[in-house]
Amino acid sequence: MSEPAPDPRPAFVLIRPQMGENIGAAARSMLNFGLEHMRVTAPRDGWPNERAVALASGAGRLLDDAMICDTTEAAVADCTFVFATTARNRDLTKPVFTPEAAMAEARKRGARGEKVAVLFGPERTGLENDDIVLANAIVSVPTNPDFASLNLAQCVLLMGYEWRRSDDMPPAMEVELAGTDWATHAEMDALSVHFEERLDQAGFFWPDARAPAMKLHLRNLWSRLPLTRADVQIFHGMMRQMVRWKDRG
Amino acid sequence: MSEPAPDPRPAFVLIRPQMGENIGAAARSMLNFGLEHMRVTAPRDGWPNERAVALASGAGRLLDDAMICDTTEAAVADCTFVFATTARNRDLTKPVFTPEAAMAEARKRGARGEKVAVLFGPERTGLENDDIVLANAIVSVPTNPDFASLNLAQCVLLMGYEWRRSDDMPPAMEVELAGTDWATHAEMDALSVHFEERLDQAGFFWPDARAPAMKLHLRNLWSRLPLTRADVQIFHGMMRQMVRWKDRG
């Protein structure tokens, strides 16, 4: 008996959504294009949400099955590649994908067993930098610069549409990275925390006024690096060895 | 004096729309992607429509400028090529375009001075056969066959998105980190050497027999990481700080 093939479809993660209507509309848009894995962090009006259920109509199943989390970190802990959707230019250095390229990438990674997530920000404000640093890459919809704002459900619709479209594209060539044991987000988080703690003890984040920006930059840097689980162990080992060296005096 | 170039942008024609909200949302979606020519035939609730104006917010200008007609025939009388959007299979024999192909075609025709229209049907029923026979071709959005229905504003959004996309057909391959100040190979080498020396002093490469393989792995790891010059300075800084910490004892 062979293993069942892993589900290649990405999870769409609604971060701190405000209006139940938008959550329901997002569920419909996902199902329109064959996507079924919804995750929701800290919905403003709690969960389950009546307005979301009413608007989802035929797509209510996605809400029933949705994974509900308190934090963005928790929502992507088991994922190996995370996209953040944002219209604005950010100072954070990340690869920027078009929706088309992003969903082609998601399909390629999904096909080789990776778990991919796409983050969508709250209606009014969009994603915070603290969310975006957790992502490996940004997706930006090419809108009219003079009238750029898309709402949550529209953004979900366009990403779902591109997911569906990516199905018809010629199968990606590359196989060479198949089987690579990429670190999960939880593992990258643990590495980032380990370095941050030790560097803090070592007095790296100085002066104090700059510490938050330095830490943000560093977390963003880690999240951008394509590390395998073995690489992560090497970085942990480096840091542990530096501390042992110090302790030996 | 030369003639001004003709406006290549297609008109989006809402056929017998019912809810003012959807007309307003359609105007917004059009403007999101730089489209400004709206036409409306026989809006159920008359014209102007307060709900449409309220929902259009920043895109109200499109409603002010919209051409209002009694019939579909009148709405496309001056057009040379007409697309009908419909999700359903029809008995009418027409070429069927994907949204992408349709908007590429619209751009090509628009560029040579043709006037192109795209018809969108009323919310509940979609376009009638009497409307569709007026079209030169059908556009069909590839949705999930088990959950196919898109609403009017969603359909407008997707067509607008494809219009915009047809403009720059981004080099479908990802990563436009243009302007990013990537580290040179020499800088990556220097970073690798810095870490190797310090880790060697710290006793990281142990036991001796494994040291060459560990060093090779580490050099390979660095060379694989997409680091900017700023990132490289941060890694140098981390290591220097760990050594200072040790030296302070």
PDB file of N, CA, C and O in Angstrom, chain B residues 16 84-92 96 121-129 131-132 138-141 143 148-150:
ATOM      1  N   ARG B  16     -28.529  45.187 -16.713  1.00  0.00           N
ATOM      2  CA  ARG B  16     -29.645  45.093 -15.765  1.00  0.00           C
ATOM      3  C   ARG B  16     -29.219  44.758 -14.335  1.00  0.00           C
ATOM      4  O   ARG B  16     -29.754  43.831 -13.717  1.00  0.00           O
ATOM      5  N   ALA B  84     -18.767  38.437 -23.629  1.00  0.00           N
ATOM      6  CA  ALA B  84     -19.815  38.180 -22.643  1.00  0.00           C
ATOM      7  C   ALA B  84     -19.247  37.281 -21.556  1.00  0.00           C
ATOM      8  O   ALA B  84     -18.703  36.214 -21.869  1.00  0.00           O
ATOM      9  N   THR B  85     -19.335  37.708 -20.293  1.00  0.00           N
ATOM     10  CA  THR B  85     -18.840  36.865 -19.205  1.00  0.00           C
ATOM     11  C   THR B  85     -19.957  35.930 -18.766  1.00  0.00           C
ATOM     12  O   THR B  85     -21.072  36.350 -18.482  1.00  0.00           O
ATOM     13  N   THR B  86     -19.642  34.648 -18.713  1.00  0.00           N
ATOM     14  CA  THR B  86     -20.636  33.703 -18.234  1.00  0.00           C
ATOM     15  C   THR B  86     -19.951  32.442 -17.723  1.00  0.00           C
ATOM     16  O   THR B  86     -18.958  31.983 -18.289  1.00  0.00           O
ATOM     17  N   ALA B  87     -20.464  31.932 -16.623  1.00  0.00           N
ATOM     18  CA  ALA B  87     -19.882  30.741 -16.035  1.00  0.00           C
ATOM     19  C   ALA B  87     -20.479  29.480 -16.636  1.00  0.00           C
ATOM     20  O   ALA B  87     -19.875  28.428 -16.630  1.00  0.00           O
ATOM     21  N   ARG B  88     -21.678  29.624 -17.168  1.00  0.00           N
ATOM     22  CA  ARG B  88     -22.399  28.424 -17.602  1.00  0.00           C
ATOM     23  C   ARG B  88     -22.057  28.038 -19.023  1.00  0.00           C
ATOM     24  O   ARG B  88     -21.703  28.867 -19.843  1.00  0.00           O
ATOM     25  N   ASN B  89     -22.180  26.773 -19.302  1.00  0.00           N
ATOM     26  CA  ASN B  89     -22.068  26.335 -20.691  1.00  0.00           C
ATOM     27  C   ASN B  89     -23.309  26.764 -21.447  1.00  0.00           C
ATOM     28  O   ASN B  89     -24.417  26.659 -20.958  1.00  0.00           O
ATOM     29  N   ARG B  90     -23.103  27.237 -22.631  1.00  0.00           N
ATOM     30  CA  ARG B  90     -24.225  27.730 -23.423  1.00  0.00           C
ATOM     31  C   ARG B  90     -24.307  26.909 -24.693  1.00  0.00           C
ATOM     32  O   ARG B  90     -23.320  26.338 -25.136  1.00  0.00           O
ATOM     33  N   ASP B  91     -25.437  26.938 -25.252  1.00  0.00           N
ATOM     34  CA  ASP B  91     -25.600  26.238 -26.518  1.00  0.00           C
ATOM     35  C   ASP B  91     -25.063  27.059 -27.682  1.00  0.00           C
ATOM     36  O   ASP B  91     -24.859  26.547 -28.775  1.00  0.00           O
ATOM     37  N   LEU B  92     -24.864  28.328 -27.409  1.00  0.00           N
ATOM     38  CA  LEU B  92     -24.408  29.199 -28.486  1.00  0.00           C
ATOM     39  C   LEU B  92     -22.963  28.883 -28.826  1.00  0.00           C
ATOM     40  O   LEU B  92     -22.112  28.767 -27.956  1.00  0.00           O
ATOM     41  N   VAL B  96     -14.527  30.647 -26.771  1.00  0.00           N
ATOM     42  CA  VAL B  96     -14.492  30.846 -25.322  1.00  0.00           C
ATOM     43  C   VAL B  96     -13.072  31.219 -24.914  1.00  0.00           C
ATOM     44  O   VAL B  96     -12.121  30.502 -25.230  1.00  0.00           O
ATOM     45  N   GLY B 121     -23.535  40.072 -16.482  1.00  0.00           N
ATOM     46  CA  GLY B 121     -24.969  39.865 -16.322  1.00  0.00           C
ATOM     47  C   GLY B 121     -25.498  40.278 -14.966  1.00  0.00           C
ATOM     48  O   GLY B 121     -24.734  40.602 -14.060  1.00  0.00           O
ATOM     49  N   PRO B 122     -26.832  40.276 -14.826  1.00  0.00           N
ATOM     50  CA  PRO B 122     -27.433  40.610 -13.541  1.00  0.00           C
ATOM     51  C   PRO B 122     -27.113  39.537 -12.491  1.00  0.00           C
ATOM     52  O   PRO B 122     -26.823  38.391 -12.828  1.00  0.00           O
ATOM     53  N   GLU B 123     -27.159  39.958 -11.215  1.00  0.00           N
ATOM     54  CA  GLU B 123     -26.690  39.134 -10.112  1.00  0.00           C
ATOM     55  C   GLU B 123     -27.260  37.729 -10.105  1.00  0.00           C
ATOM     56  O   GLU B 123     -26.546  36.740  -9.964  1.00  0.00           O
ATOM     57  N   ARG B 124     -28.568  37.622 -10.174  1.00  0.00           N
ATOM     58  CA  ARG B 124     -29.174  36.342  -9.878  1.00  0.00           C
ATOM     59  C   ARG B 124     -29.093  35.376 -11.074  1.00  0.00           C
ATOM     60  O   ARG B 124     -28.818  34.199 -10.921  1.00  0.00           O
ATOM     61  N   THR B 125     -29.301  35.939 -12.254  1.00  0.00           N
ATOM     62  CA  THR B 125     -29.530  35.075 -13.408  1.00  0.00           C
ATOM     63  C   THR B 125     -28.385  35.043 -14.401  1.00  0.00           C
ATOM     64  O   THR B 125     -28.305  34.138 -15.221  1.00  0.00           O
ATOM     65  N   GLY B 126     -27.509  36.020 -14.346  1.00  0.00           N
ATOM     66  CA  GLY B 126     -26.464  36.091 -15.365  1.00  0.00           C
ATOM     67  C   GLY B 126     -27.037  36.580 -16.688  1.00  0.00           C
ATOM     68  O   GLY B 126     -28.222  36.916 -16.794  1.00  0.00           O
ATOM     69  N   LEU B 127     -26.192  36.602 -17.691  1.00  0.00           N
ATOM     70  CA  LEU B 127     -26.620  37.099 -19.002  1.00  0.00           C
ATOM     71  C   LEU B 127     -27.636  36.166 -19.651  1.00  0.00           C
ATOM     72  O   LEU B 127     -27.551  34.938 -19.520  1.00  0.00           O
ATOM     73  N   GLU B 128     -28.587  36.751 -20.339  1.00  0.00           N
ATOM     74  CA  GLU B 128     -29.555  35.983 -21.134  1.00  0.00           C
ATOM     75  C   GLU B 128     -28.936  35.648 -22.486  1.00  0.00           C
ATOM     76  O   GLU B 128     -28.028  36.340 -22.956  1.00  0.00           O
ATOM     77  N   ASN B 129     -29.489  34.638 -23.119  1.00  0.00           N
ATOM     78  CA  ASN B 129     -29.018  34.311 -24.465  1.00  0.00           C
ATOM     79  C   ASN B 129     -29.148  35.498 -25.420  1.00  0.00           C
ATOM     80  O   ASN B 129     -28.312  35.678 -26.304  1.00  0.00           O
ATOM     81  N   ASP B 131     -28.606  38.522 -24.781  1.00  0.00           N
ATOM     82  CA  ASP B 131     -27.424  39.374 -24.611  1.00  0.00           C
ATOM     83  C   ASP B 131     -26.207  38.710 -25.246  1.00  0.00           C
ATOM     84  O   ASP B 131     -25.398  39.352 -25.909  1.00  0.00           O
ATOM     85  N   ILE B 132     -26.090  37.411 -24.994  1.00  0.00           N
ATOM     86  CA  ILE B 132     -24.877  36.697 -25.397  1.00  0.00           C
ATOM     87  C   ILE B 132     -24.728  36.645 -26.918  1.00  0.00           C
ATOM     88  O   ILE B 132     -23.604  36.716 -27.434  1.00  0.00           O
ATOM     89  N   ILE B 138     -17.078  34.569 -25.713  1.00  0.00           N
ATOM     90  CA  ILE B 138     -17.425  34.366 -24.304  1.00  0.00           C
ATOM     91  C   ILE B 138     -16.150  34.376 -23.475  1.00  0.00           C
ATOM     92  O   ILE B 138     -15.101  33.929 -23.930  1.00  0.00           O
ATOM     93  N   VAL B 139     -16.251  34.918 -22.266  1.00  0.00           N
ATOM     94  CA  VAL B 139     -15.164  34.793 -21.294  1.00  0.00           C
ATOM     95  C   VAL B 139     -15.690  33.970 -20.144  1.00  0.00           C
ATOM     96  O   VAL B 139     -16.766  34.252 -19.616  1.00  0.00           O
ATOM     97  N   SER B 140     -14.928  32.972 -19.734  1.00  0.00           N
ATOM     98  CA  SER B 140     -15.378  32.113 -18.654  1.00  0.00           C
ATOM     99  C   SER B 140     -14.264  31.986 -17.626  1.00  0.00           C
ATOM    100  O   SER B 140     -13.125  31.677 -17.963  1.00  0.00           O
ATOM    101  N   VAL B 141     -14.606  32.251 -16.364  1.00  0.00           N
ATOM    102  CA  VAL B 141     -13.612  32.154 -15.291  1.00  0.00           C
ATOM    103  C   VAL B 141     -13.523  30.697 -14.855  1.00  0.00           C
ATOM    104  O   VAL B 141     -14.556  30.063 -14.617  1.00  0.00           O
ATOM    105  N   THR B 143     -13.628  28.273 -12.542  1.00  0.00           N
ATOM    106  CA  THR B 143     -13.926  28.043 -11.119  1.00  0.00           C
ATOM    107  C   THR B 143     -14.100  26.555 -10.833  1.00  0.00           C
ATOM    108  O   THR B 143     -14.166  25.737 -11.750  1.00  0.00           O
ATOM    109  N   ALA B 148     -19.277  27.040  -8.284  1.00  0.00           N
ATOM    110  CA  ALA B 148     -18.800  27.880  -9.382  1.00  0.00           C
ATOM    111  C   ALA B 148     -19.205  29.345  -9.274  1.00  0.00           C
ATOM    112  O   ALA B 148     -18.553  30.208  -9.832  1.00  0.00           O
ATOM    113  N   SER B 149     -20.273  29.635  -8.557  1.00  0.00           N
ATOM    114  CA  SER B 149     -20.867  30.958  -8.703  1.00  0.00           C
ATOM    115  C   SER B 149     -19.992  32.083  -8.155  1.00  0.00           C
ATOM    116  O   SER B 149     -19.541  32.054  -7.022  1.00  0.00           O
ATOM    117  N   LEU B 150     -19.742  33.048  -9.024  1.00  0.00           N
ATOM    118  CA  LEU B 150     -19.066  34.281  -8.629  1.00  0.00           C
ATOM    119  C   LEU B 150     -20.097  35.390  -8.684  1.00  0.00           C
ATOM    120  O   LEU B 150     -20.969  35.390  -9.555  1.00  0.00           O
TER     121      LEU B 150
END
